[in-house]
Short mmCIF file of C-alpha atoms and ligand atoms in Angstrom, two decimals:
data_model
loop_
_atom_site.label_atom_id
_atom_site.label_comp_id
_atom_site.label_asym_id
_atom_site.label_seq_id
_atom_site.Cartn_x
_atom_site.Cartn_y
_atom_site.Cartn_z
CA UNK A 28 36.29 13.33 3.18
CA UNK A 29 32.79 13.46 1.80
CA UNK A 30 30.19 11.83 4.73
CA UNK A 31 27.31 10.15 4.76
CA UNK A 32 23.77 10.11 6.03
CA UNK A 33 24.25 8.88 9.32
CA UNK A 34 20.66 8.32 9.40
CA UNK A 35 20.44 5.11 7.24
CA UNK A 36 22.66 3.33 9.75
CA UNK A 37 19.70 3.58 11.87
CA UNK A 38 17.95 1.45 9.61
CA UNK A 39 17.37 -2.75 10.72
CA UNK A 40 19.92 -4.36 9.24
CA UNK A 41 17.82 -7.50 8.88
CA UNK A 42 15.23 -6.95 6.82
CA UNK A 43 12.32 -9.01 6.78
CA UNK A 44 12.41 -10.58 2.68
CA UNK A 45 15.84 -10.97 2.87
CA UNK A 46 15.56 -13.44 5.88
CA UNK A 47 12.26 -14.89 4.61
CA UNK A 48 14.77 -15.77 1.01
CA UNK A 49 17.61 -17.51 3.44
CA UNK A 50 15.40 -19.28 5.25
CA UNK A 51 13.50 -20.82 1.94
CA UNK A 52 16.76 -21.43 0.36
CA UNK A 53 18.34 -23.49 3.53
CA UNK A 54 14.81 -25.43 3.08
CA UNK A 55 15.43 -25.72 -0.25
CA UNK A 56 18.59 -27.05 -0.36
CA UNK A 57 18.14 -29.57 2.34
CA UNK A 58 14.91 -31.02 0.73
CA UNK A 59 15.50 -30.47 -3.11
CA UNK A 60 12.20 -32.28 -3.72
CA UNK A 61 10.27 -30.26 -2.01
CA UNK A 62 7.79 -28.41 -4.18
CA UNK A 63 7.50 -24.54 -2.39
CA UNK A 64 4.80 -22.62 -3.07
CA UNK A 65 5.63 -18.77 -1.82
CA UNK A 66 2.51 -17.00 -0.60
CA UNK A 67 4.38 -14.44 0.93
CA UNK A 68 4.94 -11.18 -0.85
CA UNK A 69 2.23 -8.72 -2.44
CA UNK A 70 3.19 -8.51 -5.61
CA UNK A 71 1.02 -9.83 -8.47
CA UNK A 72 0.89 -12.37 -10.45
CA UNK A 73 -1.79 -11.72 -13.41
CA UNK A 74 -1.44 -10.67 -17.06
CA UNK A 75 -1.82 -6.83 -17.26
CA UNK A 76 -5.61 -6.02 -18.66
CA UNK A 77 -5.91 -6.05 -22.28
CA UNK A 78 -7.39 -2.40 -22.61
CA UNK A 79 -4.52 -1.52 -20.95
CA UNK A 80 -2.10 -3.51 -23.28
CA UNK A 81 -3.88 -2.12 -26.34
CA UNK A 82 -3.54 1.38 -25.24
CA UNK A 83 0.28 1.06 -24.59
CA UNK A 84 0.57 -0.31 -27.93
CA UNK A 85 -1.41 2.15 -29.81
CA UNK A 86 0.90 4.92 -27.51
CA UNK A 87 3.96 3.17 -28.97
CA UNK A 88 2.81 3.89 -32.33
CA UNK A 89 2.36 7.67 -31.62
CA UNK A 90 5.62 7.91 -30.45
CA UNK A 91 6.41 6.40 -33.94
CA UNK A 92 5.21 9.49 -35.68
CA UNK A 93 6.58 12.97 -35.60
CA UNK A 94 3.11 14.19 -35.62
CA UNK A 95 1.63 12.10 -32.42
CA UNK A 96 5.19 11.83 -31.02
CA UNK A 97 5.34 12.82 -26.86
CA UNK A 98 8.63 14.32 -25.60
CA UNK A 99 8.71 15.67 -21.95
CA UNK A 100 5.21 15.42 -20.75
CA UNK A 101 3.64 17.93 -17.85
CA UNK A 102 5.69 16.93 -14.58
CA UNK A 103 2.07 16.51 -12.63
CA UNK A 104 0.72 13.98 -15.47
CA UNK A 105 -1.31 14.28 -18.66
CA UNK A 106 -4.72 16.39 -18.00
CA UNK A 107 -6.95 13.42 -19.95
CA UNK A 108 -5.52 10.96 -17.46
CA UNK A 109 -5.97 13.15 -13.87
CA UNK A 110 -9.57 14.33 -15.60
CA UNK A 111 -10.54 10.62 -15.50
CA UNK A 112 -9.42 10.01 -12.25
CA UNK A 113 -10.84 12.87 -10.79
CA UNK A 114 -14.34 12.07 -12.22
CA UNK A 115 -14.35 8.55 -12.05
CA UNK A 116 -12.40 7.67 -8.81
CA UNK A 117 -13.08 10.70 -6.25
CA UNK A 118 -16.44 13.00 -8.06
CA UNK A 119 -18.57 9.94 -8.87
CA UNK A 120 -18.53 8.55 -4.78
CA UNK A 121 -19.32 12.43 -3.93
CA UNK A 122 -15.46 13.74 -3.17
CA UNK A 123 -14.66 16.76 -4.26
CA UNK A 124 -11.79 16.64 -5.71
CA UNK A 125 -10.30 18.71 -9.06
CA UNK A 126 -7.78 17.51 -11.76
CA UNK A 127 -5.17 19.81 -11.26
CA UNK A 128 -5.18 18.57 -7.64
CA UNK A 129 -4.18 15.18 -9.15
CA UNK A 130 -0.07 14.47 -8.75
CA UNK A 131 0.51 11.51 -11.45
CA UNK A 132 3.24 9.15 -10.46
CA UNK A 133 5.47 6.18 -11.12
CA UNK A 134 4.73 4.49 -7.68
CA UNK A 135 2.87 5.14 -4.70
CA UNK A 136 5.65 3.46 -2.89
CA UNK A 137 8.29 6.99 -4.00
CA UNK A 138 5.27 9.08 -3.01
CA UNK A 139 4.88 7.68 0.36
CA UNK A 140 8.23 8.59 1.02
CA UNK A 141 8.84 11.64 -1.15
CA UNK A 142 5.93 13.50 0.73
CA UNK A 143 8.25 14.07 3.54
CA UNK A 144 10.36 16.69 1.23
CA UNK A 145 7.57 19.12 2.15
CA UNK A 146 7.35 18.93 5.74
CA UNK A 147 9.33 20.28 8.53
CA UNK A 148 11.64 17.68 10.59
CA UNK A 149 10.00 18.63 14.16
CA UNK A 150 6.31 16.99 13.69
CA UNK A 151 5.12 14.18 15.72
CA UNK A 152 4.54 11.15 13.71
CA UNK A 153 1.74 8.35 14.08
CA UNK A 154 1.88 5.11 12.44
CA UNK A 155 0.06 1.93 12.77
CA UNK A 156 1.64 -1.51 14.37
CA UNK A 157 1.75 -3.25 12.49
CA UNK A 158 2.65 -0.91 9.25
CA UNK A 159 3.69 -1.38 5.71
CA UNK A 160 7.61 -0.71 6.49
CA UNK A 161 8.25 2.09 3.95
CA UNK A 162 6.39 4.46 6.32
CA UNK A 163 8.53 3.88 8.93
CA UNK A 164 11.56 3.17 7.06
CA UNK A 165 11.16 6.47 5.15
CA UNK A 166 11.34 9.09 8.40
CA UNK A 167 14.50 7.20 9.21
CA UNK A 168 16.07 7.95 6.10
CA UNK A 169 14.44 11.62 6.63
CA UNK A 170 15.83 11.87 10.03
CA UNK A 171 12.85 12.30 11.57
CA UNK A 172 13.59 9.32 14.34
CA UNK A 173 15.50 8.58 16.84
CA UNK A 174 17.48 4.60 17.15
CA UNK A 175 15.51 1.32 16.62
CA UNK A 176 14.64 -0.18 20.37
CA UNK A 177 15.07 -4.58 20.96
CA UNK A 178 11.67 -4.46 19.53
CA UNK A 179 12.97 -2.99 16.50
CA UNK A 180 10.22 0.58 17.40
CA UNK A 181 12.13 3.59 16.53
CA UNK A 182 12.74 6.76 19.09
CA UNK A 183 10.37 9.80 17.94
CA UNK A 184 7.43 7.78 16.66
CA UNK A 185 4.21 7.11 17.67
CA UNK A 186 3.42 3.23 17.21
CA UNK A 187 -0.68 2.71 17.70
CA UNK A 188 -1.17 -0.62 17.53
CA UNK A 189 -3.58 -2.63 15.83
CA UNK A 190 -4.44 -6.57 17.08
CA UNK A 191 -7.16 -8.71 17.01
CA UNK A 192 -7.83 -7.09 20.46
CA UNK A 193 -9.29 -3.84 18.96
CA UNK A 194 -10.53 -5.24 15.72
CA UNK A 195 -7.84 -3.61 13.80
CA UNK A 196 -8.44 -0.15 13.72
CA UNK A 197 -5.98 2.19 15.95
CA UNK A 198 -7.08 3.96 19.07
CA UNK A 199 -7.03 7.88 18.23
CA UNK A 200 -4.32 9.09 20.45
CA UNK A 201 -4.68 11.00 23.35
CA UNK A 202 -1.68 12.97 22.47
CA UNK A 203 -1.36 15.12 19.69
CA UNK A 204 0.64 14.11 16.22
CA UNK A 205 1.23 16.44 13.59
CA UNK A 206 1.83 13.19 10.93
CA UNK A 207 -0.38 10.09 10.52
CA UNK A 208 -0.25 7.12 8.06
CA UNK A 209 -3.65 5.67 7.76
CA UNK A 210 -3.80 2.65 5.35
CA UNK A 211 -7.36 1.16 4.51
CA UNK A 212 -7.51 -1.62 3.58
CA UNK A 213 -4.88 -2.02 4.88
CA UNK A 214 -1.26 -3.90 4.40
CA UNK A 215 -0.92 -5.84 6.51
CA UNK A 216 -3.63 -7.01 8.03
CA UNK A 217 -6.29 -6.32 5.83
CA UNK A 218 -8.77 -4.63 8.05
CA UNK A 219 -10.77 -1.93 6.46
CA UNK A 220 -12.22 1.21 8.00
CA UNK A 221 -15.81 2.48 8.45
CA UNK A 222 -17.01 6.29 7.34
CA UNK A 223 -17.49 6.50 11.14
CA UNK A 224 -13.85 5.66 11.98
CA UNK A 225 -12.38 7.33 9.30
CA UNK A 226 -14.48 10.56 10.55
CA UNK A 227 -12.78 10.26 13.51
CA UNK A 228 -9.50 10.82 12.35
CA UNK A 229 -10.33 13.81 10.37
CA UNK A 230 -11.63 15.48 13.02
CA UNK A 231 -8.97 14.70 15.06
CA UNK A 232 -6.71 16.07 12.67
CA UNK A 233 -8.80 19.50 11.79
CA UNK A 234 -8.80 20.01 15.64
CA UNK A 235 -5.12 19.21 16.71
CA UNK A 236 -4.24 20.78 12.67
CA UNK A 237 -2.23 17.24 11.72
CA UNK A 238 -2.45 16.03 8.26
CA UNK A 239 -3.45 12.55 7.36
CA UNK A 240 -1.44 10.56 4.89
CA UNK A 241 -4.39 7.96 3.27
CA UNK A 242 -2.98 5.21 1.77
CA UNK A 243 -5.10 3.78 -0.51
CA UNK A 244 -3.45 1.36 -2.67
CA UNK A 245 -5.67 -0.90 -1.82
CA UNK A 246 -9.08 0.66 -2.56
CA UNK A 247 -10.25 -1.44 -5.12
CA UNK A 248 -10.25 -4.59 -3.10
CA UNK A 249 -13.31 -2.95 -1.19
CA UNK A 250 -16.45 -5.34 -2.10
CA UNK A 251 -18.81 -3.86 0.90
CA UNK A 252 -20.90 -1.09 -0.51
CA UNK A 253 -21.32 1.03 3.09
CA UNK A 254 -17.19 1.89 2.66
CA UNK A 255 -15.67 4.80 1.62
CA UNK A 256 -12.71 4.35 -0.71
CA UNK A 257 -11.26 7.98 -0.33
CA UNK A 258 -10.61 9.52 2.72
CA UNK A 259 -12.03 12.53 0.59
CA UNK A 260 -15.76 10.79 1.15
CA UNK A 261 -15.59 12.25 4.96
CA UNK A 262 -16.56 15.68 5.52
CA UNK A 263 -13.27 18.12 5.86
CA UNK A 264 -10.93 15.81 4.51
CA UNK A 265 -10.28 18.21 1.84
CA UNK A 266 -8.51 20.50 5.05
CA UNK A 267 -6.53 17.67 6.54
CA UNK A 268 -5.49 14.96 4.21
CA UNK A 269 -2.80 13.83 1.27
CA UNK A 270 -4.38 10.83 -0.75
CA UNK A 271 -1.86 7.45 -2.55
CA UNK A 272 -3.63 5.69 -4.93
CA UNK A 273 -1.64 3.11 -7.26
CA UNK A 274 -2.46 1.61 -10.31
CA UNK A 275 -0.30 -1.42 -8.91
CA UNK A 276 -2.95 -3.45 -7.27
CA UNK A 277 -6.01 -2.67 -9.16
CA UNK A 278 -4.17 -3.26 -12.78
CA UNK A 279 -1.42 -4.98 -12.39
CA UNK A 280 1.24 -2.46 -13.06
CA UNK A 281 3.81 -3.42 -10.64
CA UNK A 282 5.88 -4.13 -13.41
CA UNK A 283 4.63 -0.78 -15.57
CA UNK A 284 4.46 1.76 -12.96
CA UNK A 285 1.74 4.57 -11.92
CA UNK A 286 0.27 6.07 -9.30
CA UNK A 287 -0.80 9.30 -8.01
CA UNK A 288 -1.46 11.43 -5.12
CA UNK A 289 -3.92 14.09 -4.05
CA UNK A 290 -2.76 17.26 -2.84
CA UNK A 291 -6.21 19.51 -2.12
CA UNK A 292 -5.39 23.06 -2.89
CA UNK A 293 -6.84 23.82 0.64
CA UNK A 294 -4.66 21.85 2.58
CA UNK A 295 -2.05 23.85 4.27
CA UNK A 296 0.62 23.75 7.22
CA UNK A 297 2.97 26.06 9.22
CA UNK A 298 5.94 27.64 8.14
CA UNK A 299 8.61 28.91 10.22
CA UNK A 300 7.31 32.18 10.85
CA UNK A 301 4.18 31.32 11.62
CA UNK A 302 2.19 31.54 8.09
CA UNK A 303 0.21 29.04 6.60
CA UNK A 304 1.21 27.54 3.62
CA UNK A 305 -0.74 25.65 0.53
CA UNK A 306 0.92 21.96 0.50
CA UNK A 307 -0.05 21.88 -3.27
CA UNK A 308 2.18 24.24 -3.83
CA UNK A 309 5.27 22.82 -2.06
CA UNK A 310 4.50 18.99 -3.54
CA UNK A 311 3.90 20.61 -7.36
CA UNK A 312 7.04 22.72 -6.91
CA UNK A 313 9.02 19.43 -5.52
CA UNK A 314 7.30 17.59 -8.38
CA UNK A 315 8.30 19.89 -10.88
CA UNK A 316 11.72 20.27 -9.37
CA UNK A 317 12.72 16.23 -8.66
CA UNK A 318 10.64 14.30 -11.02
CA UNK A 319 10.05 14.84 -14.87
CA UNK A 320 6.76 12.50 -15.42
CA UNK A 321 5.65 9.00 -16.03
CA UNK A 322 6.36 8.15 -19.43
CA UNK A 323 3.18 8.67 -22.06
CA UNK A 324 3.02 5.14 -22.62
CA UNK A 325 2.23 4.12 -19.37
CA UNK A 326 -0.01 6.86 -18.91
CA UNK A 327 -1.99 5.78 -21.77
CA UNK A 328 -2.27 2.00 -20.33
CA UNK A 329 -3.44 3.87 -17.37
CA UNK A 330 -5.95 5.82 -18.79
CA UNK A 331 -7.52 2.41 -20.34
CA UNK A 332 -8.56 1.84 -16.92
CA UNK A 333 -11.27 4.32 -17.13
CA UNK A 334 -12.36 2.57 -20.26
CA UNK A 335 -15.99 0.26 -20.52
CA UNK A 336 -13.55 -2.55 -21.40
CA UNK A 337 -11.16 -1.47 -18.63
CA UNK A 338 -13.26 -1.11 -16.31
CA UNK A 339 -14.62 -4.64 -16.58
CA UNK A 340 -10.77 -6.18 -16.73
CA UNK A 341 -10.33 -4.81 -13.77
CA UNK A 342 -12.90 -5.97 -12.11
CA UNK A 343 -12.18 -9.63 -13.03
CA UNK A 344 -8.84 -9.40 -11.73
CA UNK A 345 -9.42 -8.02 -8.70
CA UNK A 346 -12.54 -10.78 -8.50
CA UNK A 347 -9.88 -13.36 -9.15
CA UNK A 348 -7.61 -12.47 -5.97
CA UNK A 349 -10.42 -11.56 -3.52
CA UNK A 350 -11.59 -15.45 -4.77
CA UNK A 351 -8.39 -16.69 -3.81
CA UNK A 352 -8.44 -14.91 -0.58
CA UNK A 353 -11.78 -16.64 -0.06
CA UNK A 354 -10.43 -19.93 -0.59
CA UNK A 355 -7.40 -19.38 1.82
CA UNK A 356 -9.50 -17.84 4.74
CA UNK A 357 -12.30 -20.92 3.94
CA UNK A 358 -9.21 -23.23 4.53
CA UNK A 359 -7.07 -22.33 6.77
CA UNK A 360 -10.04 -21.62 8.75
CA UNK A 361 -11.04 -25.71 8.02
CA UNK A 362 -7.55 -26.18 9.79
CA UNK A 363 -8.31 -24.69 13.27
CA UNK A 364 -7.25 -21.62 12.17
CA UNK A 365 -8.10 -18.02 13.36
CA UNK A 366 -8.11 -15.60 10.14
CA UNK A 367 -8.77 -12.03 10.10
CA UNK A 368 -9.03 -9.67 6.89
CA UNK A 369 -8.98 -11.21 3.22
CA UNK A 370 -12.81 -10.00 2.71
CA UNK A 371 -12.03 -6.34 1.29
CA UNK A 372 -8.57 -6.97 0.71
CA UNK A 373 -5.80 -9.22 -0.85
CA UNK A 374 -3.95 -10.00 2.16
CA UNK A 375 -5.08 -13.00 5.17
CA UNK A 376 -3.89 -11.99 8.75
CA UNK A 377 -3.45 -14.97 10.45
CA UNK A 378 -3.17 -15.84 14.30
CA UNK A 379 -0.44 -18.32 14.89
CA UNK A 380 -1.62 -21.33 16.51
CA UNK A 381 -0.50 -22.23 20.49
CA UNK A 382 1.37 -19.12 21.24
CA UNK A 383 4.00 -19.78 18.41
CA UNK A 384 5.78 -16.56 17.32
CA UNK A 385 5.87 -15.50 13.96
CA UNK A 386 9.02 -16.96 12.87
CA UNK A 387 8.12 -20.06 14.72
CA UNK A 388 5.03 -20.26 12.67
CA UNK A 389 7.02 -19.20 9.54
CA UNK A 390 9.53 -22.24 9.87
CA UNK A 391 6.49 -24.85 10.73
CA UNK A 392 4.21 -23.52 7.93
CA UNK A 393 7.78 -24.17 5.55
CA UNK A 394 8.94 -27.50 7.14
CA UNK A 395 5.15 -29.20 7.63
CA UNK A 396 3.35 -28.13 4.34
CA UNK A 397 6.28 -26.48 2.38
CA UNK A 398 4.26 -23.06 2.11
CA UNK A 399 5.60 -19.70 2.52
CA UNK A 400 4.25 -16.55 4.10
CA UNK A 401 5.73 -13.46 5.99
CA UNK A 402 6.23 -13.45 9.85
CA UNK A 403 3.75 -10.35 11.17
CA UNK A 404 6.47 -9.87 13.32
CA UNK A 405 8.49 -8.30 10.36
CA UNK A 406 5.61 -5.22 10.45
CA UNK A 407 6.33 -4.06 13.54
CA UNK A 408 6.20 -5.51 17.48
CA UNK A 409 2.50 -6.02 17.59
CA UNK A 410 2.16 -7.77 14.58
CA UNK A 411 4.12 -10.86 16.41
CA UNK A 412 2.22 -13.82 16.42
CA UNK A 413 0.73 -13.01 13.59
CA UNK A 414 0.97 -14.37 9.79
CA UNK A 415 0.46 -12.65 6.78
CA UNK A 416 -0.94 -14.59 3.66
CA UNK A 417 -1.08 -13.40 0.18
CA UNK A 418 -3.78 -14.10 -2.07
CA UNK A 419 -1.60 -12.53 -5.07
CA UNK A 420 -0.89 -16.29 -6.85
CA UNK A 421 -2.07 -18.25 -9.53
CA UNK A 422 -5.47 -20.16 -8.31
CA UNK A 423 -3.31 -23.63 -8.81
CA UNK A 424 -1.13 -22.54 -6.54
CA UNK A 425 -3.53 -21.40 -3.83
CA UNK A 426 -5.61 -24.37 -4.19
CA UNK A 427 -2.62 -26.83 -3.97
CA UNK A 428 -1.27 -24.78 -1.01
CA UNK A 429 -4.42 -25.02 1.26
CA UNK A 430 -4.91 -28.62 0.31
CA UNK A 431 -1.67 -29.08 1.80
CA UNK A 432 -2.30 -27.50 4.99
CA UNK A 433 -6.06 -28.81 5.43
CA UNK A 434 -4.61 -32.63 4.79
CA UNK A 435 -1.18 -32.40 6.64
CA UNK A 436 -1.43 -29.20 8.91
CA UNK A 437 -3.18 -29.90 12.06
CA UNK A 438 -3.03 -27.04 14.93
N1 PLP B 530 1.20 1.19 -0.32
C1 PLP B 530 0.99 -0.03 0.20
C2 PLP B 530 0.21 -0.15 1.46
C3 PLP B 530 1.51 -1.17 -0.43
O1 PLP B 530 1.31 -2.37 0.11
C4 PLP B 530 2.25 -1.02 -1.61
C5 PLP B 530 2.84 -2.17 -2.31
O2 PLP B 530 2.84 -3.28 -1.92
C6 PLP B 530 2.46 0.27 -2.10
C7 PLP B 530 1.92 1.35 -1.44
C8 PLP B 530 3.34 0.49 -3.29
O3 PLP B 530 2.66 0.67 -4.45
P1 PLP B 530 3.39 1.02 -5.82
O4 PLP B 530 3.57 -0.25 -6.56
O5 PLP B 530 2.47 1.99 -6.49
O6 PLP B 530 4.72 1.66 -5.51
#
């Protein structure tokens, strides 16, 4: 009889959105009036940028004519997109970084997790705690962990956490790990990271040889002009670390799909016997091997980014959610509140008030002003009695939901 991976039964069976969606629909049910407003998940809510629109229209029409028409594209993207991205997003803020080190995607979520493909199943992994889950979640599947503890912290991993305590940034370990996730800023507590902290961890990593994996979905969120948006801005990065960067959060394309990651041709690891070994090479062969491209349309929308027009779309729309984050972190703040993050980043990390846990919070939050957010609890142990607000909503929505919770909500 064919078997399974035993490895996925290691996974929490209760997932955090599922439990969040039966809790709201109990609510629901019992008070049908109630008007919910659901602040809780990070995707976005915004019309996709009209440069970008344009572009994916005028990409249709190619593909309407036998002369223009795009069949399989190059597995690693289109050269005029990575070209762009390496000039505009890495060479411009002083990171050197090449083109053809450019890995175009359709999510930084699959590259998070493919990236473990290339590397061996005996390295010491780091994340944060609390984490975005699909780090985690993803070395699990991978078999890189042992069983989930009460606490939900999996055997074989390294959980740093991150709390109010130290101001959100991890502790470098005193141990060594061969694997850390970094995220900045960061989902979900939006804290973001200095050039000095950031230089830490590379030379932490060039000195115990780990590799970094920089998450930086969130880059564009950054509004204060002393931080770096690529790990690539710290001397040596280039030696030690894998960039994600998503078109998801910057231009809306949750729903259209592209990312990318950078693989610097100097980066290498250990093999087996001892060698070192180019990780471009590995993550272009998997590429190649696995995936066959994001489709030309979308690569087109994405290369509208880059555009004047683009450019200043983007801009407004990130503008528009870092204003709603304002306006929640102005409020809840109003309500006795104590609110971290939700300057550089879309996301409001919340202390819950008089000791409450996070679900505790969760189901007063619901019950009091009919608002939803997630538990912090749901990122890992030490995000409990925390709260994670969204800013990704419609401005009514935002507006209505803090007025809510600065007339009713008292702590
Ligand atoms: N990385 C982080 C930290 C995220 O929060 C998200 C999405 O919420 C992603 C990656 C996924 O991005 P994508 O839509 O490109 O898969």
């Amino acid at each position: 009889m064919a078997t399974i991976n035993d490895n996925y039964l290691k996974l929490k069976a209760g997932y955090l959105f599922p439990e969040i969606g039966r809790r709201v629909n109990a609510f629901a049910q019992a008070n049908p009036d109630a008007k919910i407003i659901r602040l809780g998940i990070g995707d976005v809510t915004e019309p996709l940028p009209e440069a970008c629109r344009t572009a994916m229209i005028k990409a249709v029409e190619d593909m309407g004519d036998r002369t223009t028409f795009k069949g399989y594209g190059p597995e690693q993207g289109y050269a005029w997109l990575r070209e762009k991205i390496a000039a505009h997003d890495f060479q411009a803020r002083g990171a050197a970084i090449e083109a053809d080190e450019i890995f175009i995607s359709d999510g930084s979520k699959c590259d998070n997790g493919n990236i473990l493909d290339i590397f061996g199943h005996d390295n010491t992994i780091a994340v944060t705690d609390p984490v975005y889950p699909v780090y985690v979640d993803t070395n699990v599947m991978a078999g890189n962990t042992g069983n989930a503890n009460d606490k939900g912290e999996f055997d074989g991993l390294v959980y740093l956490p991150v709390t109010a305590e130290n101001n959100f940034t991890a502790q470098i370990p005193s141990q060594k790990v061969d694997l850390i996730y970094l995220c900045f800023p960061n989902n979900p507590t939006g804290a973001t990271a200095t050039k000095e902290h950031l230089k830490a961890w590379v030379d932490y990593a060039k000195a115990n040889g780990s590799i970094i994996f920089f998450d930086a979905a969130y880059e564009a969120y950054i509004t204060d002009s002393s931080l770096p948006h690529s790990i690539y801005e710290i001397e040596g990065a280039r030696d030690c670390a894998i960039e994600f960067r998503s078109f998801s959060k910057n231009a809306g394309f949750t729903g259209t799909r592209c990312a990318l990651s950078v693989v610097p041709k100097t980066l290498t690891a250990k093999a087996a016997d001892g060698s070192n070994v180019e990780l471009w090479k590995l993550w272009n062969r998997r590429q190649s091997t696995k995936f066959n491209g994001v489709s030309y349309i979308v690569q087109r929308g994405a290369e509208a980014v880059y555009s004047e027009e683009g450019q200043a779309q983007i801009k407004a729309l990130v503008s528009f959610y870092l204003e709603n984050a304002k306006i929640i972190r102005e409020q809840l703040t109003a309500a006795g509140l104590s609110v971290y993050g939700g300057v550089n980043a879309p996301y409001v990390w919340v202390k819950t008030p008089h000791g409450l846990s996070s679900w505790e919070f969760f189901d007063k939050l619901l019950e009091t002003v009919n608002v939803v957010g997630t538990p912090g609890s749901g990122f890992g142990a030490a995000g409990e009695g925390y709260f994670r607000i969204s800013a990704f909503n419609s401005r009514e929505n935002v507006e209505e939901a803090m007025k809510r919770i600065t007339e009713k909500f008292k702590v």
